[in-house]
PDB file of C-alpha atoms in Angstrom:
ATOM      1  CA  MET H1339     120.368 107.460  84.438  1.00  0.00           C
ATOM      2  CA  ASP H1340     119.837 109.433  88.508  1.00  0.00           C
ATOM      3  CA  PHE H1341     122.425 107.954  90.726  1.00  0.00           C
ATOM      4  CA  SER H1342     120.290 109.780  93.264  1.00  0.00           C
ATOM      5  CA  VAL H1343     117.814 106.677  93.403  1.00  0.00           C
ATOM      6  CA  LYS H1344     118.264 104.351  95.425  1.00  0.00           C
ATOM      7  CA  ASP H1345     115.524 101.509  93.891  1.00  0.00           C
ATOM      8  CA  PHE H1346     116.617  98.868  91.886  1.00  0.00           C
ATOM      9  CA  ASN H1347     113.697  98.734  89.976  1.00  0.00           C
ATOM     10  CA  VAL H1348     113.128 103.473  89.984  1.00  0.00           C
ATOM     11  CA  ARG H1349     116.986 103.636  88.654  1.00  0.00           C
ATOM     12  CA  LEU H1350     116.865 101.361  85.616  1.00  0.00           C
ATOM     13  CA  ARG H1351     113.046 103.819  84.705  1.00  0.00           C
ATOM     14  CA  THR H1352     115.793 107.040  85.075  1.00  0.00           C
ATOM     15  CA  ILE H1353     118.272 105.266  82.177  1.00  0.00           C
ATOM     16  CA  LYS H1354     117.636 107.486  78.626  1.00  0.00           C
ATOM     17  CA  LEU H1355     117.878 106.463  75.535  1.00  0.00           C
ATOM     18  CA  TRP H1356     120.371 108.232  74.322  1.00  0.00           C
ATOM     19  CA  GLU H1357     122.656 107.236  76.733  1.00  0.00           C
ATOM     20  CA  ILE H1358     121.406 103.177  75.808  1.00  0.00           C
ATOM     21  CA  ILE H1359     122.065 104.659  72.772  1.00  0.00           C
ATOM     22  CA  ILE H1360     125.094 105.548  73.318  1.00  0.00           C
ATOM     23  CA  ALA H1361     127.025 102.607  75.451  1.00  0.00           C
ATOM     24  CA  VAL H1362     124.865 100.122  72.537  1.00  0.00           C
ATOM     25  CA  VAL H1363     127.677 101.984  70.217  1.00  0.00           C
ATOM     26  CA  ILE H1364     131.214 102.100  72.232  1.00  0.00           C
ATOM     27  CA  SER H1365     130.233  98.128  72.770  1.00  0.00           C
ATOM     28  CA  PHE H1366     129.982  97.850  69.642  1.00  0.00           C
ATOM     29  CA  PHE H1367     132.984  99.543  68.635  1.00  0.00           C
ATOM     30  CA  LEU H1368     134.815  97.595  71.675  1.00  0.00           C
ATOM     31  CA  THR H1369     133.540  94.423  69.919  1.00  0.00           C
ATOM     32  CA  GLY H1370     134.977  94.901  66.520  1.00  0.00           C
ATOM     33  CA  PHE H1371     138.244  96.268  68.246  1.00  0.00           C
ATOM     34  CA  VAL H1372     138.162  93.411  69.903  1.00  0.00           C
ATOM     35  CA  GLU H1373     137.551  90.271  67.372  1.00  0.00           C
ATOM     36  CA  GLY H1374     139.887  92.077  65.436  1.00  0.00           C
ATOM     37  CA  TYR H1375     142.721  91.586  68.033  1.00  0.00           C
ATOM     38  CA  PHE H1376     142.148  88.420  68.603  1.00  0.00           C
ATOM     39  CA  ASN H1377     141.137  87.762  65.203  1.00  0.00           C
ATOM     40  CA  ILE H1378     138.029  85.838  66.411  1.00  0.00           C
ATOM     41  CA  SER H1379     135.414  84.865  64.116  1.00  0.00           C
ATOM     42  CA  SER H1380     132.522  83.422  65.695  1.00  0.00           C
ATOM     43  CA  ALA H1381     129.099  85.125  65.390  1.00  0.00           C
ATOM     44  CA  GLU H1382     128.183  83.563  69.022  1.00  0.00           C
ATOM     45  CA  LEU H1383     130.897  85.100  70.717  1.00  0.00           C
ATOM     46  CA  GLU H1384     131.226  88.217  69.427  1.00  0.00           C
ATOM     47  CA  TYR H1385     127.501  88.351  70.626  1.00  0.00           C
ATOM     48  CA  VAL H1386     128.877  87.872  74.025  1.00  0.00           C
ATOM     49  CA  LEU H1387     131.316  89.999  73.910  1.00  0.00           C
ATOM     50  CA  PHE H1388     128.698  92.628  72.798  1.00  0.00           C
ATOM     51  CA  PHE H1389     126.830  91.178  76.198  1.00  0.00           C
ATOM     52  CA  CYS H1390     129.603  91.373  78.605  1.00  0.00           C
ATOM     53  CA  PHE H1391     130.339  95.439  77.654  1.00  0.00           C
ATOM     54  CA  MET H1392     126.004  95.418  77.884  1.00  0.00           C
ATOM     55  CA  MET H1393     126.062  94.443  81.179  1.00  0.00           C
ATOM     56  CA  VAL H1394     129.624  96.745  82.103  1.00  0.00           C
ATOM     57  CA  PHE H1395     126.585  99.924  81.709  1.00  0.00           C
ATOM     58  CA  PHE H1396     124.091  98.311  83.641  1.00  0.00           C
ATOM     59  CA  LEU H1397     126.156  97.285  86.369  1.00  0.00           C
ATOM     60  CA  ILE H1398     127.419 101.025  86.628  1.00  0.00           C
ATOM     61  CA  ALA H1399     123.611 102.419  85.661  1.00  0.00           C
ATOM     62  CA  THR H1400     122.183 100.913  88.382  1.00  0.00           C
ATOM     63  CA  TYR H1401     125.638 100.525  91.076  1.00  0.00           C
ATOM     64  CA  GLY H1402     124.406 101.732  94.555  1.00  0.00           C
ATOM     65  CA  THR H1403     120.731 100.534  94.242  1.00  0.00           C
ATOM     66  CA  THR H1404     118.610  98.208  96.891  1.00  0.00           C
ATOM     67  CA  GLY H1405     116.158  95.950  96.648  1.00  0.00           C
ATOM     68  CA  PHE H1406     117.440  93.641  93.889  1.00  0.00           C
ATOM     69  CA  ASN H1407     116.847  90.321  96.288  1.00  0.00           C
ATOM     70  CA  LYS H1408     113.250  91.484  97.076  1.00  0.00           C
ATOM     71  CA  ASN H1409     113.229  90.725  93.255  1.00  0.00           C
ATOM     72  CA  VAL H1410     114.681  87.988  93.415  1.00  0.00           C
ATOM     73  CA  ASN H1411     113.386  86.389  96.873  1.00  0.00           C
ATOM     74  CA  ASP H1412     109.615  87.470  94.658  1.00  0.00           C
ATOM     75  CA  LEU H1413     110.992  84.872  92.065  1.00  0.00           C
ATOM     76  CA  PHE H1414     110.110  81.856  94.439  1.00  0.00           C
ATOM     77  CA  LYS H1415     106.839  82.519  95.417  1.00  0.00           C
ATOM     78  CA  ALA H1416     104.282  80.340  93.961  1.00  0.00           C
ATOM     79  CA  SER H1417     101.747  83.108  91.956  1.00  0.00           C
ATOM     80  CA  SER H1418     105.593  83.925  90.400  1.00  0.00           C
ATOM     81  CA  ILE H1419     106.246  80.431  88.868  1.00  0.00           C
ATOM     82  CA  LEU H1420     102.917  79.806  87.847  1.00  0.00           C
ATOM     83  CA  ARG H1421     103.391  83.475  85.607  1.00  0.00           C
ATOM     84  CA  VAL H1422     106.174  81.598  84.885  1.00  0.00           C
ATOM     85  CA  LEU H1423     104.432  77.949  83.461  1.00  0.00           C
ATOM     86  CA  ILE H1424     101.444  80.613  81.488  1.00  0.00           C
ATOM     87  CA  LEU H1425     103.318  82.639  79.798  1.00  0.00           C
ATOM     88  CA  ALA H1426     106.460  80.658  78.441  1.00  0.00           C
ATOM     89  CA  VAL H1427     104.025  77.425  77.523  1.00  0.00           C
ATOM     90  CA  SER H1428     100.975  79.633  76.178  1.00  0.00           C
ATOM     91  CA  ASN H1429     103.067  81.520  74.411  1.00  0.00           C
ATOM     92  CA  MET H1430     104.761  78.631  72.837  1.00  0.00           C
ATOM     93  CA  PHE H1431     101.649  77.226  71.741  1.00  0.00           C
ATOM     94  CA  VAL H1432     100.630  80.788  69.990  1.00  0.00           C
ATOM     95  CA  ALA H1433     103.745  80.909  68.454  1.00  0.00           C
ATOM     96  CA  ILE H1434     103.353  77.103  67.373  1.00  0.00           C
ATOM     97  CA  PHE H1435     100.107  78.137  65.790  1.00  0.00           C
ATOM     98  CA  ILE H1436     101.510  81.051  64.128  1.00  0.00           C
ATOM     99  CA  GLN H1437     104.763  79.610  62.083  1.00  0.00           C
ATOM    100  CA  THR H1438     101.633  76.982  60.782  1.00  0.00           C
ATOM    101  CA  MET H1439      99.930  79.486  59.814  1.00  0.00           C
ATOM    102  CA  PHE H1440     102.959  81.146  57.714  1.00  0.00           C
ATOM    103  CA  PHE H1441     104.744  78.595  56.603  1.00  0.00           C
ATOM    104  CA  PRO H1442     103.681  78.829  53.048  1.00  0.00           C
ATOM    105  CA  LEU H1443     104.502  82.721  52.777  1.00  0.00           C
ATOM    106  CA  ASP H1444     107.869  81.972  55.169  1.00  0.00           C
ATOM    107  CA  SER H1445     108.830  79.174  53.085  1.00  0.00           C
ATOM    108  CA  LEU H1446     108.392  81.087  50.075  1.00  0.00           C
ATOM    109  CA  LEU H1447     110.771  84.123  51.899  1.00  0.00           C
ATOM    110  CA  ASN H1448     113.383  81.893  52.821  1.00  0.00           C
ATOM    111  CA  MET H1449     114.432  80.851  48.714  1.00  0.00           C
ATOM    112  CA  VAL H1450     114.580  84.124  47.809  1.00  0.00           C
ATOM    113  CA  ASN H1451     114.935  86.372  51.015  1.00  0.00           C
ATOM    114  CA  SER H1452     118.712  87.167  51.867  1.00  0.00           C
ATOM    115  CA  ILE H1453     118.140  89.749  54.002  1.00  0.00           C
ATOM    116  CA  SER H1454     120.214  89.540  57.334  1.00  0.00           C
ATOM    117  CA  LEU H1455     119.915  91.577  60.253  1.00  0.00           C
ATOM    118  CA  PRO H1456     121.728  92.186  63.064  1.00  0.00           C
ATOM    119  CA  LEU H1457     119.693  89.368  65.409  1.00  0.00           C
ATOM    120  CA  LEU H1458     119.661  89.402  69.681  1.00  0.00           C
ATOM    121  CA  ASP H1459     119.113  85.157  69.660  1.00  0.00           C
ATOM    122  CA  VAL H1460     121.470  83.716  68.020  1.00  0.00           C
ATOM    123  CA  VAL H1461     119.887  80.577  67.261  1.00  0.00           C
ATOM    124  CA  THR H1462     121.686  78.227  64.661  1.00  0.00           C
ATOM    125  CA  GLY H1463     122.124  74.933  62.777  1.00  0.00           C
ATOM    126  CA  THR H1464     125.426  72.880  63.280  1.00  0.00           C
ATOM    127  CA  ASN H1465     126.612  69.951  63.476  1.00  0.00           C
ATOM    128  CA  ASP H1466     129.226  70.935  66.005  1.00  0.00           C
ATOM    129  CA  PRO H1467     127.971  70.201  70.029  1.00  0.00           C
ATOM    130  CA  LEU H1468     130.262  72.872  71.534  1.00  0.00           C
ATOM    131  CA  ILE H1469     128.767  75.738  69.430  1.00  0.00           C
ATOM    132  CA  PHE H1470     125.496  73.936  69.946  1.00  0.00           C
ATOM    133  CA  ILE H1471     125.712  74.257  73.475  1.00  0.00           C
ATOM    134  CA  PHE H1472     127.173  77.654  73.461  1.00  0.00           C
ATOM    135  CA  GLU H1473     124.290  78.817  70.946  1.00  0.00           C
ATOM    136  CA  MET H1474     122.038  77.345  73.495  1.00  0.00           C
ATOM    137  CA  PHE H1475     123.278  79.061  76.365  1.00  0.00           C
ATOM    138  CA  SER H1476     122.978  82.314  74.333  1.00  0.00           C
ATOM    139  CA  ALA H1477     119.466  81.745  73.288  1.00  0.00           C
ATOM    140  CA  ILE H1478     118.828  80.379  77.205  1.00  0.00           C
ATOM    141  CA  ILE H1479     120.992  83.167  79.631  1.00  0.00           C
ATOM    142  CA  ILE H1480     122.089  86.095  77.928  1.00  0.00           C
ATOM    143  CA  ALA H1481     119.713  86.836  75.074  1.00  0.00           C
ATOM    144  CA  PRO H1482     116.647  86.433  78.646  1.00  0.00           C
ATOM    145  CA  ILE H1483     119.088  88.929  80.027  1.00  0.00           C
ATOM    146  CA  SER H1484     120.352  91.402  77.433  1.00  0.00           C
ATOM    147  CA  GLU H1485     116.470  91.322  75.500  1.00  0.00           C
ATOM    148  CA  GLU H1486     114.921  91.720  79.074  1.00  0.00           C
ATOM    149  CA  LEU H1487     117.154  95.158  79.952  1.00  0.00           C
ATOM    150  CA  PHE H1488     117.180  96.575  76.925  1.00  0.00           C
ATOM    151  CA  PHE H1489     113.448  96.197  75.063  1.00  0.00           C
ATOM    152  CA  ARG H1490     111.480  96.574  78.358  1.00  0.00           C
ATOM    153  CA  GLY H1491     113.809  97.564  81.145  1.00  0.00           C
ATOM    154  CA  VAL H1492     114.894 100.707  79.225  1.00  0.00           C
ATOM    155  CA  LEU H1493     112.474 101.326  75.870  1.00  0.00           C
ATOM    156  CA  PHE H1494     109.379 100.179  77.527  1.00  0.00           C
ATOM    157  CA  ASN H1495     110.050 101.755  79.923  1.00  0.00           C
ATOM    158  CA  ARG H1496     111.084 105.194  78.376  1.00  0.00           C
ATOM    159  CA  LEU H1497     108.210 104.951  75.494  1.00  0.00           C
ATOM    160  CA  LYS H1498     105.912 104.629  79.139  1.00  0.00           C
ATOM    161  CA  ILE H1499     107.202 107.799  80.516  1.00  0.00           C
ATOM    162  CA  ARG H1500     107.016 109.872  77.101  1.00  0.00           C
ATOM    163  CA  LYS H1501     104.342 108.129  75.127  1.00  0.00           C
ATOM    164  CA  GLY H1502     101.956 106.256  77.560  1.00  0.00           C
ATOM    165  CA  PHE H1503     101.587 102.593  78.668  1.00  0.00           C
ATOM    166  CA  VAL H1504     100.024 101.505  75.207  1.00  0.00           C
ATOM    167  CA  PHE H1505     102.225 103.788  72.710  1.00  0.00           C
ATOM    168  CA  GLY H1506     105.627 101.699  75.205  1.00  0.00           C
ATOM    169  CA  LEU H1507     103.871  98.781  74.804  1.00  0.00           C
ATOM    170  CA  VAL H1508     103.375  98.517  71.174  1.00  0.00           C
ATOM    171  CA  VAL H1509     106.409 100.148  69.319  1.00  0.00           C
ATOM    172  CA  SER H1510     109.149  98.265  71.974  1.00  0.00           C
ATOM    173  CA  SER H1511     107.073  94.742  71.670  1.00  0.00           C
ATOM    174  CA  VAL H1512     107.630  95.819  67.127  1.00  0.00           C
ATOM    175  CA  ILE H1513     111.054  96.557  67.610  1.00  0.00           C
ATOM    176  CA  PHE H1514     110.991  93.699  68.959  1.00  0.00           C
ATOM    177  CA  GLY H1515     109.959  91.237  66.974  1.00  0.00           C
ATOM    178  CA  LEU H1516     111.437  93.135  63.273  1.00  0.00           C
ATOM    179  CA  CYS H1517     114.870  92.439  65.570  1.00  0.00           C
ATOM    180  CA  HIS H1518     114.215  88.586  65.298  1.00  0.00           C
ATOM    181  CA  LEU H1519     113.902  89.149  61.060  1.00  0.00           C
ATOM    182  CA  ASN H1520     115.772  87.066  60.037  1.00  0.00           C
ATOM    183  CA  TYR H1521     115.018  83.889  61.518  1.00  0.00           C
ATOM    184  CA  PRO H1522     114.029  80.661  58.822  1.00  0.00           C
ATOM    185  CA  ASP H1523     111.032  81.750  59.933  1.00  0.00           C
ATOM    186  CA  HIS H1524     110.468  85.563  58.979  1.00  0.00           C
ATOM    187  CA  ILE H1525     106.886  86.703  59.658  1.00  0.00           C
ATOM    188  CA  SER H1526     105.389  84.722  61.933  1.00  0.00           C
ATOM    189  CA  HIS H1527     108.816  84.580  64.024  1.00  0.00           C
ATOM    190  CA  VAL H1528     108.087  88.340  63.640  1.00  0.00           C
ATOM    191  CA  ILE H1529     104.747  88.418  64.502  1.00  0.00           C
ATOM    192  CA  TYR H1530     104.653  85.866  68.047  1.00  0.00           C
ATOM    193  CA  THR H1531     108.222  87.727  68.205  1.00  0.00           C
ATOM    194  CA  CYS H1532     106.047  90.813  68.714  1.00  0.00           C
ATOM    195  CA  ILE H1533     102.676  89.290  71.101  1.00  0.00           C
ATOM    196  CA  MET H1534     105.254  87.697  73.797  1.00  0.00           C
ATOM    197  CA  GLY H1535     106.575  90.969  73.944  1.00  0.00           C
ATOM    198  CA  MET H1536     103.725  93.070  74.377  1.00  0.00           C
ATOM    199  CA  THR H1537     103.069  89.685  77.335  1.00  0.00           C
ATOM    200  CA  LEU H1538     106.244  90.205  78.976  1.00  0.00           C
ATOM    201  CA  CYS H1539     105.647  94.836  78.572  1.00  0.00           C
ATOM    202  CA  ILE H1540     103.069  93.620  80.540  1.00  0.00           C
ATOM    203  CA  LEU H1541     104.419  91.095  83.393  1.00  0.00           C
ATOM    204  CA  TYR H1542     106.769  93.676  84.036  1.00  0.00           C
ATOM    205  CA  SER H1543     104.415  96.649  84.146  1.00  0.00           C
ATOM    206  CA  ARG H1544     101.685  94.623  86.740  1.00  0.00           C
ATOM    207  CA  THR H1545     105.217  93.466  88.928  1.00  0.00           C
ATOM    208  CA  ASP H1546     107.851  95.723  88.091  1.00  0.00           C
ATOM    209  CA  ASN H1547     109.899  92.929  88.769  1.00  0.00           C
ATOM    210  CA  LEU H1548     112.471  92.219  85.631  1.00  0.00           C
ATOM    211  CA  LEU H1549     114.510  89.159  86.532  1.00  0.00           C
ATOM    212  CA  LEU H1550     110.784  87.766  86.646  1.00  0.00           C
ATOM    213  CA  ASN H1551     110.460  88.616  82.413  1.00  0.00           C
ATOM    214  CA  MET H1552     113.874  87.232  82.526  1.00  0.00           C
ATOM    215  CA  VAL H1553     112.787  84.249  83.928  1.00  0.00           C
ATOM    216  CA  VAL H1554     109.387  84.136  81.484  1.00  0.00           C
ATOM    217  CA  HIS H1555     111.812  84.764  78.364  1.00  0.00           C
ATOM    218  CA  SER H1556     114.705  82.468  79.207  1.00  0.00           C
ATOM    219  CA  ALA H1557     111.896  79.592  80.113  1.00  0.00           C
ATOM    220  CA  TYR H1558     110.105  80.131  77.308  1.00  0.00           C
ATOM    221  CA  ASN H1559     113.614  79.594  74.618  1.00  0.00           C
ATOM    222  CA  LEU H1560     113.947  76.599  77.008  1.00  0.00           C
ATOM    223  CA  LEU H1561     110.831  75.188  75.284  1.00  0.00           C
ATOM    224  CA  SER H1562     112.310  76.209  71.858  1.00  0.00           C
ATOM    225  CA  TYR H1563     114.704  74.467  71.637  1.00  0.00           C
ATOM    226  CA  LEU H1564     112.992  71.263  73.566  1.00  0.00           C
ATOM    227  CA  LEU H1565     110.710  71.318  71.187  1.00  0.00           C
ATOM    228  CA  VAL H1566     113.015  71.204  67.992  1.00  0.00           C
ATOM    229  CA  TYR H1567     115.623  68.636  70.276  1.00  0.00           C
ATOM    230  CA  THR H1568     113.911  66.795  71.626  1.00  0.00           C
ATOM    231  CA  PRO H1569     110.673  64.118  71.285  1.00  0.00           C
ATOM    232  CA  LEU H1570     108.929  66.790  72.831  1.00  0.00           C
ATOM    233  CA  GLN H1571     107.708  67.852  69.573  1.00  0.00           C
ATOM    234  CA  TYR H1572     106.139  64.397  68.612  1.00  0.00           C
ATOM    235  CA  LEU H1573     104.439  64.770  71.959  1.00  0.00           C
ATOM    236  CA  ILE H1574     102.736  68.137  70.634  1.00  0.00           C
ATOM    237  CA  LEU H1575     102.211  67.542  67.249  1.00  0.00           C
ATOM    238  CA  GLY H1576     100.355  63.820  67.966  1.00  0.00           C
ATOM    239  CA  GLY H1577     100.489  60.949  69.799  1.00  0.00           C
ATOM    240  CA  GLU H1578      98.239  60.215  73.313  1.00  0.00           C
ATOM    241  CA  PHE H1579      98.300  63.638  74.494  1.00  0.00           C
ATOM    242  CA  SER H1580      96.993  65.267  71.093  1.00  0.00           C
ATOM    243  CA  SER H1581      93.844  65.561  72.487  1.00  0.00           C
ATOM    244  CA  LEU H1582      95.002  67.762  75.478  1.00  0.00           C
ATOM    245  CA  MET H1583      97.278  69.543  73.617  1.00  0.00           C
ATOM    246  CA  GLY H1584      94.917  70.689  71.675  1.00  0.00           C
ATOM    247  CA  LEU H1585      93.084  71.778  73.833  1.00  0.00           C
ATOM    248  CA  LEU H1586      96.378  73.468  75.898  1.00  0.00           C
ATOM    249  CA  LEU H1587      96.670  75.285  72.605  1.00  0.00           C
ATOM    250  CA  ILE H1588      92.382  76.275  72.155  1.00  0.00           C
ATOM    251  CA  SER H1589      93.463  77.042  75.520  1.00  0.00           C
ATOM    252  CA  SER H1590      96.386  79.861  74.548  1.00  0.00           C
ATOM    253  CA  LEU H1591      95.074  80.927  71.884  1.00  0.00           C
ATOM    254  CA  ILE H1592      92.234  82.936  74.142  1.00  0.00           C
ATOM    255  CA  PHE H1593      94.413  83.200  76.879  1.00  0.00           C
ATOM    256  CA  ILE H1594      96.991  85.649  75.444  1.00  0.00           C
ATOM    257  CA  PRO H1595      94.373  88.140  73.141  1.00  0.00           C
ATOM    258  CA  VAL H1596      92.537  88.207  76.716  1.00  0.00           C
ATOM    259  CA  TYR H1597      95.701  88.971  78.634  1.00  0.00           C
ATOM    260  CA  ILE H1598      96.626  91.310  76.231  1.00  0.00           C
ATOM    261  CA  ILE H1599      93.622  93.429  75.805  1.00  0.00           C
ATOM    262  CA  TYR H1600      91.864  93.186  79.023  1.00  0.00           C
ATOM    263  CA  PHE H1601      95.806  94.493  80.497  1.00  0.00           C
ATOM    264  CA  THR H1602      96.609  97.077  78.416  1.00  0.00           C
ATOM    265  CA  TYR H1603      93.247  98.324  78.891  1.00  0.00           C
ATOM    266  CA  LYS H1604      93.538  98.482  82.518  1.00  0.00           C
ATOM    267  CA  MET H1605      96.766 100.089  82.584  1.00  0.00           C
ATOM    268  CA  LYS H1606      96.125 103.123  79.731  1.00  0.00           C
TER     269      LYS H1606
END
């Protein structure tokens, strides 16, 4: 990282991959130490500890920069709010479609596949309301911050600088998708997470505002929870608004590929 750079967004782009790898290794070590010392057995709490240690790295890496307040102010612009709504909702409908298409294969893999990889989003079923709230907080607040800092703020930026926009877009998004491999919907989750990663790379390149990425990511995860745990799923899958939902689904299936292809061609 280059501490002579004072702009917040530009400083992020100076963080090198080897620096983030060292930070990850140290954070894993410190998390394991605290886990063992205090006899922590909660995967969710381990994830939060790891996130906190990584945030120390990013706070040090961006210390003394300017421009962060401008990024915050930009979030409240009408154009930013519109981007959040369009990208979060469109990606959600694309995810529903892909999940439906791959349901038979995912069901088979879920019965025979015992693979377990470290996740960046911790979302599991539970009957304990406190654990559920903690998991929801992790998915809606912690995961968007940590994932956007790592996958778009560092990984995408470094790959783009070294190999070009298209290479950075594809590789960082594929890695982002593979990090979600051990969800119950194995294949579909990797595919639609990869697609969402591409849209977030493009959004970041267009706005140079990683906070906007975090808000889109958070809104998407919030919609996921609402879809699973509220009557929203019945509104989307059937009911009196089924025609409107069908129109939104078709629009999303057209919009997201066009969005990715058009801006990838424009920015390459």
